[in-house]
CSV table of C-alpha atoms in Angstrom, one decimal:
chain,number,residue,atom,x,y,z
L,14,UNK,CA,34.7,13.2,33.4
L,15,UNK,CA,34.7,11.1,36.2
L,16,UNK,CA,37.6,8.1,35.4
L,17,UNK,CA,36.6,4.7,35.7
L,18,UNK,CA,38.8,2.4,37.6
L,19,UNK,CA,40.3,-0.2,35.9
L,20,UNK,CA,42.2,-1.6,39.2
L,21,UNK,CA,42.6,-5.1,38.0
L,22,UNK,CA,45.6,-7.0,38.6
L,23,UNK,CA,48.2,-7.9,35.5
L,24,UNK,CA,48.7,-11.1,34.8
L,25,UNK,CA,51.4,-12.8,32.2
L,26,UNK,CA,50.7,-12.7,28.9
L,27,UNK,CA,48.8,-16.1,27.8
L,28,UNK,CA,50.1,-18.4,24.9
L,29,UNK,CA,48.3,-17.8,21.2
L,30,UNK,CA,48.1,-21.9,21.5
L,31,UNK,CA,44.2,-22.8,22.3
L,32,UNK,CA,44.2,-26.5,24.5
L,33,UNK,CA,40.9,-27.7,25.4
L,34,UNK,CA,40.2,-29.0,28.6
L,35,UNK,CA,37.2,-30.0,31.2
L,36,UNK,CA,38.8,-29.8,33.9
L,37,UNK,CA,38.6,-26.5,35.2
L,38,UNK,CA,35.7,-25.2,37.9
L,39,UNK,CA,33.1,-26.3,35.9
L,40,UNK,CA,33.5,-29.9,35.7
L,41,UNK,CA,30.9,-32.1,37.1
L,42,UNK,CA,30.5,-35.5,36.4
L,43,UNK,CA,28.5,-36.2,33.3
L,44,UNK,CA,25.0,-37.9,33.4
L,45,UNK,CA,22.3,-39.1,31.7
L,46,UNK,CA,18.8,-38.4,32.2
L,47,UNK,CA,15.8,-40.3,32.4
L,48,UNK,CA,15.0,-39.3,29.0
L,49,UNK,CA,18.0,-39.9,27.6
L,50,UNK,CA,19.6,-36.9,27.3
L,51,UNK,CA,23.7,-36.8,27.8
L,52,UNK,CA,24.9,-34.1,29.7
L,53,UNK,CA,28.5,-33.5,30.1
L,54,UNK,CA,30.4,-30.2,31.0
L,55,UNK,CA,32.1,-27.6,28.3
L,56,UNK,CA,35.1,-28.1,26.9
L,57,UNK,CA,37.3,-25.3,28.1
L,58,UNK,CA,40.6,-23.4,27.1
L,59,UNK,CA,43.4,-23.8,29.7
L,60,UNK,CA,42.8,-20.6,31.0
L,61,UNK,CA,39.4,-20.9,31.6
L,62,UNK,CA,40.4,-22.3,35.4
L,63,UNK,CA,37.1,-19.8,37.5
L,64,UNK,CA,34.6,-20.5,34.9
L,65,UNK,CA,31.6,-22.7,37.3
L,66,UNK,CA,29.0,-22.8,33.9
L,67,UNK,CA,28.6,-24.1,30.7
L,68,UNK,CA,27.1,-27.9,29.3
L,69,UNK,CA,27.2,-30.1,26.6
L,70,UNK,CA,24.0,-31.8,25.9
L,71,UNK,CA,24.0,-35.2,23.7
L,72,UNK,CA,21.3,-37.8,22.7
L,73,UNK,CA,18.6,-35.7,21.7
L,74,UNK,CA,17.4,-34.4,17.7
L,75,UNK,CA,16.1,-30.6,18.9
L,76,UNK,CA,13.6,-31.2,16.1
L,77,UNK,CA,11.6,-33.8,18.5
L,78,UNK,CA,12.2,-32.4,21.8
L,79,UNK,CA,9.4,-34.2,24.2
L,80,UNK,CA,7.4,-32.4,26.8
L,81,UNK,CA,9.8,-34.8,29.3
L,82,UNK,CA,12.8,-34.0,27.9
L,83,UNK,CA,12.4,-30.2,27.6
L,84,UNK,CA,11.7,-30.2,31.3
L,85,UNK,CA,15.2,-31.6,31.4
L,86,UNK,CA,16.5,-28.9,29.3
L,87,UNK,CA,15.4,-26.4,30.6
L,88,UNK,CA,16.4,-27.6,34.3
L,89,UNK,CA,20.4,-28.2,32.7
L,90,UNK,CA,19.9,-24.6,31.1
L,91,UNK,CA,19.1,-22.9,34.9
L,92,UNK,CA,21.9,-25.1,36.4
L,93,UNK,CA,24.9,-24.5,34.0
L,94,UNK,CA,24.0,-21.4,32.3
L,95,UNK,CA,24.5,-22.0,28.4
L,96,UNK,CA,24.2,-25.4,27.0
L,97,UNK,CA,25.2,-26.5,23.4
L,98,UNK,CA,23.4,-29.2,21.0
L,99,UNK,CA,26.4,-30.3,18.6
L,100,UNK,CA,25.5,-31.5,15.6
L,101,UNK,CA,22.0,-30.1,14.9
L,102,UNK,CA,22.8,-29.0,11.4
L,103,UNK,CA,19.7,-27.7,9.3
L,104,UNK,CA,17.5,-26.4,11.8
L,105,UNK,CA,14.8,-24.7,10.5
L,106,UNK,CA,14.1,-21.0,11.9
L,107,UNK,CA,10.3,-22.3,13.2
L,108,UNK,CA,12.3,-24.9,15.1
L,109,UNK,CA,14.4,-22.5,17.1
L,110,UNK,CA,11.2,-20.4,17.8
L,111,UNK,CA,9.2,-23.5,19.1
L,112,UNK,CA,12.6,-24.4,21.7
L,113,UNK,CA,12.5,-20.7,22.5
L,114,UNK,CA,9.0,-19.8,23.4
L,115,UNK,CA,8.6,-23.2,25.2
L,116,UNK,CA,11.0,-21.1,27.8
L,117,UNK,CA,8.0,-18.4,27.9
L,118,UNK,CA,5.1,-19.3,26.5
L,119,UNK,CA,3.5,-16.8,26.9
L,120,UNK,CA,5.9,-14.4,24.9
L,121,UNK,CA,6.2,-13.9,21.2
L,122,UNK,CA,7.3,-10.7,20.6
L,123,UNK,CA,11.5,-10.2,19.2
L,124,UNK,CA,13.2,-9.2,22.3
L,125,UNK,CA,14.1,-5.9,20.8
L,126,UNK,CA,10.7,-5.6,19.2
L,127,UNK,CA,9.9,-6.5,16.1
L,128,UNK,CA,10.1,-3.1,14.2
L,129,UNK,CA,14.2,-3.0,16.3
L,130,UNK,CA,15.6,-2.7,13.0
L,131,UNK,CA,14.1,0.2,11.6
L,132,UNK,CA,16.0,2.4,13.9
L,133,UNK,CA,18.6,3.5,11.7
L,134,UNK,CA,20.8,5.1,13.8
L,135,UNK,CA,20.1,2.7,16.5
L,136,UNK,CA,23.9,0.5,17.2
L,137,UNK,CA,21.9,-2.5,16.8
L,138,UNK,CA,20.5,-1.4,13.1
L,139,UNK,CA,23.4,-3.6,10.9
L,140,UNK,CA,23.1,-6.5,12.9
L,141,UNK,CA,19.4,-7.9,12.8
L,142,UNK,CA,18.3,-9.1,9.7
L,143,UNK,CA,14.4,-10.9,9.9
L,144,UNK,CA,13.7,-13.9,8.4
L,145,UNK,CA,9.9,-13.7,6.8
L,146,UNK,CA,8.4,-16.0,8.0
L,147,UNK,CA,9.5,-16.4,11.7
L,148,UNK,CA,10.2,-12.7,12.4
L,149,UNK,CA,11.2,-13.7,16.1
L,150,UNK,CA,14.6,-15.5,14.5
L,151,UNK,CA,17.3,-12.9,12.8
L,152,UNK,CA,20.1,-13.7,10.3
L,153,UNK,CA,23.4,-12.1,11.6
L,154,UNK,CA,27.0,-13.4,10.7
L,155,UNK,CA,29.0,-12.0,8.4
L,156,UNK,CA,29.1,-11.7,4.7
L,157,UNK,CA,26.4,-11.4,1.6
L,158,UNK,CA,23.9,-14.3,2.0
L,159,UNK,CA,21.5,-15.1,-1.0
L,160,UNK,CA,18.1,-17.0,-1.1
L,161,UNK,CA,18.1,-17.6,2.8
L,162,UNK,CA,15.1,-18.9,4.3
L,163,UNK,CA,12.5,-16.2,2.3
L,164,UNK,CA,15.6,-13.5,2.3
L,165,UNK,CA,16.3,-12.1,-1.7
L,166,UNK,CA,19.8,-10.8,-0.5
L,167,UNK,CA,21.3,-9.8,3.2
L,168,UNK,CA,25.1,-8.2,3.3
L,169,UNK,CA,25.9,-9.3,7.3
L,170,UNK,CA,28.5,-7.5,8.9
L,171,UNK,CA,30.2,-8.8,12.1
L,172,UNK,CA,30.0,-6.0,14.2
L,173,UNK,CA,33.4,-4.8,14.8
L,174,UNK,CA,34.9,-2.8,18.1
L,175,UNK,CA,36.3,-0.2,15.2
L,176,UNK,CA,33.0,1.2,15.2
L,177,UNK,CA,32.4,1.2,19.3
L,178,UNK,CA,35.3,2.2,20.7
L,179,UNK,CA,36.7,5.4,21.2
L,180,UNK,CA,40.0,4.0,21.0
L,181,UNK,CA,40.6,1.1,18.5
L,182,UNK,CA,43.6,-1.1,17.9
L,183,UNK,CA,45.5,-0.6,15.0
L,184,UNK,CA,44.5,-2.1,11.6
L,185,UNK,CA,48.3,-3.3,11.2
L,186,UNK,CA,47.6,-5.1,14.6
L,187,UNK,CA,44.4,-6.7,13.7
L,188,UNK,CA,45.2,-8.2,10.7
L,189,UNK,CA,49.5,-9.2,10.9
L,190,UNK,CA,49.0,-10.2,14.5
L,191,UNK,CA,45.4,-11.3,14.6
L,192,UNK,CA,44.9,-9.1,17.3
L,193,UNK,CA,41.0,-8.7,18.6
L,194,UNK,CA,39.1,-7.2,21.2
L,195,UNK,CA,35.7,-7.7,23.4
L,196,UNK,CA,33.0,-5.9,21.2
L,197,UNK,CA,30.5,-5.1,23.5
L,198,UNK,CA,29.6,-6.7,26.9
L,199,UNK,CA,25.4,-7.0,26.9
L,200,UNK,CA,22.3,-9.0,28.0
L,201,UNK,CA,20.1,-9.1,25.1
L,202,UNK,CA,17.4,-6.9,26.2
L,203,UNK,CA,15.5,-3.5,24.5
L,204,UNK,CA,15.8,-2.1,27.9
L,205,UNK,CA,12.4,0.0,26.9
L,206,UNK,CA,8.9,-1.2,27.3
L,207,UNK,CA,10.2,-4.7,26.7
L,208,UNK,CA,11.3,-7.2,29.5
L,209,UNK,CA,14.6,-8.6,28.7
L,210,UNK,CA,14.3,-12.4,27.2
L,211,UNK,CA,14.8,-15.3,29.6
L,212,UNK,CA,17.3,-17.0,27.2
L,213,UNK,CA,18.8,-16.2,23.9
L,214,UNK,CA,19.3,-19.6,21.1
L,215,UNK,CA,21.6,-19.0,18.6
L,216,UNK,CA,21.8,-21.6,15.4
L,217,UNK,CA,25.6,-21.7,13.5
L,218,UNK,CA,25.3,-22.8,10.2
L,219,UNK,CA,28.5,-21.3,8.8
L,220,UNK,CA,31.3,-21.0,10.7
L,221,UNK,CA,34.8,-19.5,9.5
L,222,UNK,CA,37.8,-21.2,11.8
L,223,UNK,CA,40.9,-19.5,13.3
L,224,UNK,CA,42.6,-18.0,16.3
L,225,UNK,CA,43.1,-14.5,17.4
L,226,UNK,CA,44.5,-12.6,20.6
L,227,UNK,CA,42.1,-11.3,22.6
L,228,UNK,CA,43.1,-7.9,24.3
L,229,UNK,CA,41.5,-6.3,26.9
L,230,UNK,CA,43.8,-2.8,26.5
L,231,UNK,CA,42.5,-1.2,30.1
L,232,UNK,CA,45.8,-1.3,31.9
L,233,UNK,CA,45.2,-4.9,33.3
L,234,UNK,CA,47.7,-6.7,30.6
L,235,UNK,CA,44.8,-9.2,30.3
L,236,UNK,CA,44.9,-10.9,27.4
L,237,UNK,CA,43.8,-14.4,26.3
L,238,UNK,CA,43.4,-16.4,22.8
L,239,UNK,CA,40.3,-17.2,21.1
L,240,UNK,CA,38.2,-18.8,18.4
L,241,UNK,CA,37.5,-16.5,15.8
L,242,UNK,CA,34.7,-15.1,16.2
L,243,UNK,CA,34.0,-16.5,19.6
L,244,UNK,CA,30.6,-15.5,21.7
L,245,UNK,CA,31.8,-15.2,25.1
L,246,UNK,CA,30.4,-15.5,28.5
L,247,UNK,CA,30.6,-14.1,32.2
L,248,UNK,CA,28.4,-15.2,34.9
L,249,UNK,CA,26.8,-12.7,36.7
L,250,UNK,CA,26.6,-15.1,39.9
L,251,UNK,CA,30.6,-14.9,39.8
L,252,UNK,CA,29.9,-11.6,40.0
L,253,UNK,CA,28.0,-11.2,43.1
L,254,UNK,CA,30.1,-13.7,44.7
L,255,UNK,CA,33.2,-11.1,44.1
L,256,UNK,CA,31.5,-8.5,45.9
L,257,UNK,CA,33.1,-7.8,49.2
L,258,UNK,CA,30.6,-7.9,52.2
L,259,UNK,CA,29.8,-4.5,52.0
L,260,UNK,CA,28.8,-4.1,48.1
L,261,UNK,CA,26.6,-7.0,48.1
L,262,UNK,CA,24.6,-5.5,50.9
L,263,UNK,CA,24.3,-2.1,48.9
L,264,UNK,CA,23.9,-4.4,45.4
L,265,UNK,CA,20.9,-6.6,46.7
L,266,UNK,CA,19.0,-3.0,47.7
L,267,UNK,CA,20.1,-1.1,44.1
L,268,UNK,CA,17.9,-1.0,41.3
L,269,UNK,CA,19.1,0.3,37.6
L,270,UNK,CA,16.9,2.4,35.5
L,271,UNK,CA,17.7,2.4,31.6
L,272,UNK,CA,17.5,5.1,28.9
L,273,UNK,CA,14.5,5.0,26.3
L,274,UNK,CA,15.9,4.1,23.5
L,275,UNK,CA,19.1,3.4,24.8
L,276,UNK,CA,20.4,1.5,21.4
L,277,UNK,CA,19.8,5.5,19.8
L,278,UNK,CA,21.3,7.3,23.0
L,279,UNK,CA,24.6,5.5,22.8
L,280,UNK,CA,25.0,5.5,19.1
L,281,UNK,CA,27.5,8.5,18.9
L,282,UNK,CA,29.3,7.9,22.7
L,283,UNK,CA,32.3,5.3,22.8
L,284,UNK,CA,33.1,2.5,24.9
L,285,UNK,CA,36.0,1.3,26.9
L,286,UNK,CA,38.8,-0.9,25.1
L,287,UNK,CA,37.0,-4.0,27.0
L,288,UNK,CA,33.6,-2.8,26.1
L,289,UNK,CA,32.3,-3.2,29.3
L,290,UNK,CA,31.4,0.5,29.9
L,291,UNK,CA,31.5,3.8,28.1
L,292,UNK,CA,33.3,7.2,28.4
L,293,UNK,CA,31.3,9.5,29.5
L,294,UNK,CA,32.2,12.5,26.9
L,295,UNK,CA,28.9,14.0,27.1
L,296,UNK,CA,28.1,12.3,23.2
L,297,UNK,CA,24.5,10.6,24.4
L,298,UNK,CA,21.7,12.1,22.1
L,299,UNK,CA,19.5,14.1,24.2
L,300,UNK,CA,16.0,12.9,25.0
L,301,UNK,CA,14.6,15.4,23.1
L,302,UNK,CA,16.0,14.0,20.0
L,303,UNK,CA,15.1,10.5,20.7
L,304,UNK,CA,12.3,8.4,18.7
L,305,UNK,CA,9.3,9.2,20.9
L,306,UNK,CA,8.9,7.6,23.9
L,307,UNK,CA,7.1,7.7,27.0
L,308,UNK,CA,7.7,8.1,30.7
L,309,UNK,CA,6.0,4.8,31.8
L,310,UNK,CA,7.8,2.5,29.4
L,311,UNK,CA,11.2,3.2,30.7
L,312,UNK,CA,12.5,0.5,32.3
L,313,UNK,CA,13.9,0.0,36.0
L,314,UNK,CA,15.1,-3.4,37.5
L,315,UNK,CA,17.2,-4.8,40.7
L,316,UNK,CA,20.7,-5.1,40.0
L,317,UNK,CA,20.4,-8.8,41.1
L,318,UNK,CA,18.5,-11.0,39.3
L,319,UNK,CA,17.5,-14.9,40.8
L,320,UNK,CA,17.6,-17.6,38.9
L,321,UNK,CA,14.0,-20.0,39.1
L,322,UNK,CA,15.4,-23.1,39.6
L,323,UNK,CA,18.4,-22.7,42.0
L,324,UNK,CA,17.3,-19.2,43.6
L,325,UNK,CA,20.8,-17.6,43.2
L,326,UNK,CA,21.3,-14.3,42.8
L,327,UNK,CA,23.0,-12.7,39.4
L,328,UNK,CA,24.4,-9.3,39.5
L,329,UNK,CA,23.0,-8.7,36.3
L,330,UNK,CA,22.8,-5.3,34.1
L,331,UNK,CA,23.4,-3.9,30.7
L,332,UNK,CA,26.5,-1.3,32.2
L,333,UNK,CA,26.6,0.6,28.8
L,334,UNK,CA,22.7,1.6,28.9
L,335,UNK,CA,22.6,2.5,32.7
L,336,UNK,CA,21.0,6.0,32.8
L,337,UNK,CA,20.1,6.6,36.5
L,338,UNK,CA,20.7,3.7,40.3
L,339,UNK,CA,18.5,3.9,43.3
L,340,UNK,CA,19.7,2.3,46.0
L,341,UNK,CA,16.8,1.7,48.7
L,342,UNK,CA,18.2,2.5,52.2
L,343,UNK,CA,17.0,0.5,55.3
L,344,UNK,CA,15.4,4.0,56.9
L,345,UNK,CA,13.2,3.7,53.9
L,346,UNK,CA,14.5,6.3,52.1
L,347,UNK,CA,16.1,6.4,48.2
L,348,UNK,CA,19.7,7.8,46.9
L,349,UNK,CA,19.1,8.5,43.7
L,350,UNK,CA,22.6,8.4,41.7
L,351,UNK,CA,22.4,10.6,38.4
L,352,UNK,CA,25.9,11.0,37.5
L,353,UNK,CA,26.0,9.4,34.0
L,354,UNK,CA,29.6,9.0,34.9
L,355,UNK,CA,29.3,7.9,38.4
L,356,UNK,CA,26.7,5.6,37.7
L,357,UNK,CA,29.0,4.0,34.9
L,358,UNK,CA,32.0,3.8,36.9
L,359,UNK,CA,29.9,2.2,39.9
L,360,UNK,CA,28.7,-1.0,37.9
L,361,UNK,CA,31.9,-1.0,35.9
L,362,UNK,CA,33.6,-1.6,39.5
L,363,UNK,CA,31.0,-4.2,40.3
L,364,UNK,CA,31.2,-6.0,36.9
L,365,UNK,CA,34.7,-5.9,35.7
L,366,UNK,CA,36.9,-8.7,38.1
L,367,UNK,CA,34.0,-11.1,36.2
L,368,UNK,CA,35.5,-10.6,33.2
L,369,UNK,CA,38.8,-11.7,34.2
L,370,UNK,CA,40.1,-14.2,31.7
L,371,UNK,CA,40.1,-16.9,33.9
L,372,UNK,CA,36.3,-16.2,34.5
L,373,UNK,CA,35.3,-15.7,30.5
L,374,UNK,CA,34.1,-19.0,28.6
L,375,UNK,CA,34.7,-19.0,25.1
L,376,UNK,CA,32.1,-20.5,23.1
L,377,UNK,CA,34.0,-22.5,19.9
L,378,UNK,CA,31.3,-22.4,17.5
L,379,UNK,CA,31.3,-25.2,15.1
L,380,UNK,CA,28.8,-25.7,12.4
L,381,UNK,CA,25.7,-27.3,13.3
L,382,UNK,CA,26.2,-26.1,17.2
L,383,UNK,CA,22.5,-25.4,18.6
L,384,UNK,CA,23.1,-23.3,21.9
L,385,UNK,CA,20.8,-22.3,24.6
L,386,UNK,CA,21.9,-19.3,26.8
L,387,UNK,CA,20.2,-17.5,30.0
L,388,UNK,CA,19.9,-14.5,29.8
L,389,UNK,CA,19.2,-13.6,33.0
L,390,UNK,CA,22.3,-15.0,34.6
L,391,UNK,CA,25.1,-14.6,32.2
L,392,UNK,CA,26.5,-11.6,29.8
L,393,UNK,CA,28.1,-12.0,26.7
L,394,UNK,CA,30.2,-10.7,24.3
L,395,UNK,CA,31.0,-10.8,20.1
L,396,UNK,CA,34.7,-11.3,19.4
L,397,UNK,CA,36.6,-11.3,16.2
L,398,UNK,CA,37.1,-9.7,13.0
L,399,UNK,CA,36.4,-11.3,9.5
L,400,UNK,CA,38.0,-10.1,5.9
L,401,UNK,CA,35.5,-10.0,2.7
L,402,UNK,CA,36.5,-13.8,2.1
L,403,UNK,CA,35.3,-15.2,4.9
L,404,UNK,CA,30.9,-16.2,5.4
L,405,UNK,CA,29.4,-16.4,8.9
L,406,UNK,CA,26.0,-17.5,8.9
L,407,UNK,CA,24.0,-17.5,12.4
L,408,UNK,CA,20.5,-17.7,13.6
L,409,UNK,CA,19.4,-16.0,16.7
L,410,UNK,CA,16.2,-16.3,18.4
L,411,UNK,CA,14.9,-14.2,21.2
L,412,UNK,CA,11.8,-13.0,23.2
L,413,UNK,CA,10.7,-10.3,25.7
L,414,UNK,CA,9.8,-11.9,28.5
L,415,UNK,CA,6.1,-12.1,29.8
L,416,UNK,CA,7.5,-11.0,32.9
L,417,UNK,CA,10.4,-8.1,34.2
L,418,UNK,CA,13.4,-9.9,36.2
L,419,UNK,CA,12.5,-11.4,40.3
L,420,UNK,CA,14.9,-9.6,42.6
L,421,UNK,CA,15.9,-10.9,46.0
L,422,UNK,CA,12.6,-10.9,48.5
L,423,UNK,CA,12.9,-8.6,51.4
L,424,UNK,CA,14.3,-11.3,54.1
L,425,UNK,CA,17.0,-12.3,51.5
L,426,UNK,CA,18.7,-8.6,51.7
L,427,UNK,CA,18.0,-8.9,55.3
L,428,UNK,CA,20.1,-12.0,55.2
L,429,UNK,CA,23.1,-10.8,53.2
């Protein structure tokens, strides 16, 4: 098995004590629109000091959103990546469609696919429950929900690293020091014969509070606190921009090619203890065993994705799914890399310094938060565990995109 690096560099151990503060890399000077929207940056934790996205947008019922003011929004969402609507309690699932699919319009479809659920040995099968009547929005959270929105009964479960990992932390850990762990580090995308979804909303409607320690386990002695049950984020533009000279020329001509099925490949292999990659142990289910599936649905897309409005490139990928790379040569011909291992280890090496601590921003979900992430430029992460007591209540609303991920043009590699 080929051994992934983890060469990070250690850094002291951060205080359990969460300050919030906008004064890191991602302040800008708040505004207000022409149609009234306020836009200010995220609060951040302390150690939050690299982290260039994340917005706070004020002003605005998400029930009533004009034509104008979506234009707005949607501009503020390109810019600064995720953007939260406090307050917007009782939001009804067609709602957080209608915000959605104003991104795409000309999508509809769940970004897994609406039958995503019925794989039952697929990783993703105890987190999406649909509501009825807006299949496109699922119920996930944590807990057994009654009478929701059309739903009899649903028993959520927050999905928990004990059932990823090949190497957990101990149960004594998690619960007397409230120690946690990055679940799984994603874009939320099928990966097969679905484009991933230009942005992801997510509705909180009951939110359990705390603080845990976050640790990373893989030799760095990273470690940072967060909200229970934070979603976090890494921007895959900090990404690119960590590349030395050399890698971004190689990244801006490599393309990644997924497994079919790749949610049913990975569903016996492990990950990492910062879920940003798996071992490679030889545990993937063989093709032959898959669901069926066929050859022209796989899915294949540039490692660097670029953003419509500010035309930035995002080294942007789904590590854990990676099956195959192809990295175009400038004599025109293509090294194919087909290594399981070696194609793990290489976008671990490119992805991992972006999930430094001092790179990660922690959403604190509060009830009533509305928040509006891309997709396309960011990954993210569940965090957290939950005892029986506790009820997290969530909705999430995706689509597969009318349209595969734009890659940098031929002069732009040129260029870099």
């Amino acid at each position: 098995m080929t051994k992934i690096s983890t060469n990070t560099t250690t850094t002291n151990v951060l205080p359990m004590t969460l300050p919030v503060q906008a004064t890191s890399s991602n302040a800008f000077e708040p505004y207000t629109t022409a149609n009234g929207l306020r836009i200010s940056p995220a609060p951040l934790p302390s150690h939050s000091t690299d982290v260039s996205f994340g917005a706070v947008i004020e002003g605005i019922d998400v029930r009533k959103v004009t034509d104008e003011q979506f234009q707005e929004i949607r501009k503020a969402l390109f810019e600064h990546q995720v953007v939260c609507f406090p307050n917007q309690h009782d939001l009804p699932p067609e709602t957080q469609y209608d915000i959605t699919h104003r991104f795409d319009p000309e999508s509809s479809t769940y970004g897994h696919g609406n039958s995503s659920n019925k794989q039952k040995n697929s990783i993703l099968h105890p987190d999406l429950h649909t509501i009825p009547a807006v299949p496109q929005v699922q119920l996930i959270g944590h807990g057994l929900i009654q009478n929701h929105y059309g739903l009899p009964e649903a028993r959520l479960k927050h999905p928990h690293h004990r059932t990823f990992h090949r190497d957990p932390i101990s149960a004594e850990e998690e619960k007397e020091k409230q120690i946690t762990r990055f679940y799984r580090w994603h874009i939320d995308a099928a990966l097969y014969d679905y484009n991933p979804p230009v942005v992801t909303t997510l509705s909180a409607i009951s939110i359990p509070q705390g603080t845990q320690t976050l640790r990373y386990d893989d030799k760095s002695g990273h470690q940072m606190p967060v909200p229970l049950g934070s979603t976090v984020f890494a921007s895959g533009y900090k990404m690119f921009d960590l590349l030395t000279d050399e890698q971004k020329k190689i990244a801006a001509r490599t393309r990644v090619q997924y497994f079919p099925h790749a949610y049913v490949v990975i569903h016996r292999a492990r990950a990492l203890p910062n879920g940003l990659s798996m071992y490679s142990e030889g545990l993937e289910l063989p093709k032959d065993k898959l669901p069926d599936w066929q050859e022209d649905k796989i899915k294949t897309f540039p490692l660097l994705w670029k953003n419509p409005v500010t035309g930035k490139l995002a080294l942007q990928t789904h590590g854990c799914c990676a099956e195959k790379i192809y990295i175009d040569n400038p004599d025109g011909s293509t090294t194919i890399i087909d290594d399981l291992a070696k194609v793990r280890e290489i976008i671990y090496d490119y992805q991992r310094p972006g999930i430094n601590p001092e790179r990660v921003y922690c959403h604190d979900w509060k009830e009533g938060d509305f928040v509006i992430f891309h997709n396309r430029g960011l990954i993210h992460c569940i965090t957290g565990a939950y005892d029986d007591s506790q009820t997290r209540i969530l909705h999430q609303c995706n689509l597969a995109a009318s349209h595969p991920p734009v890659g940098p043009t031929a002069e732009e590699i040129a260029s870099i």
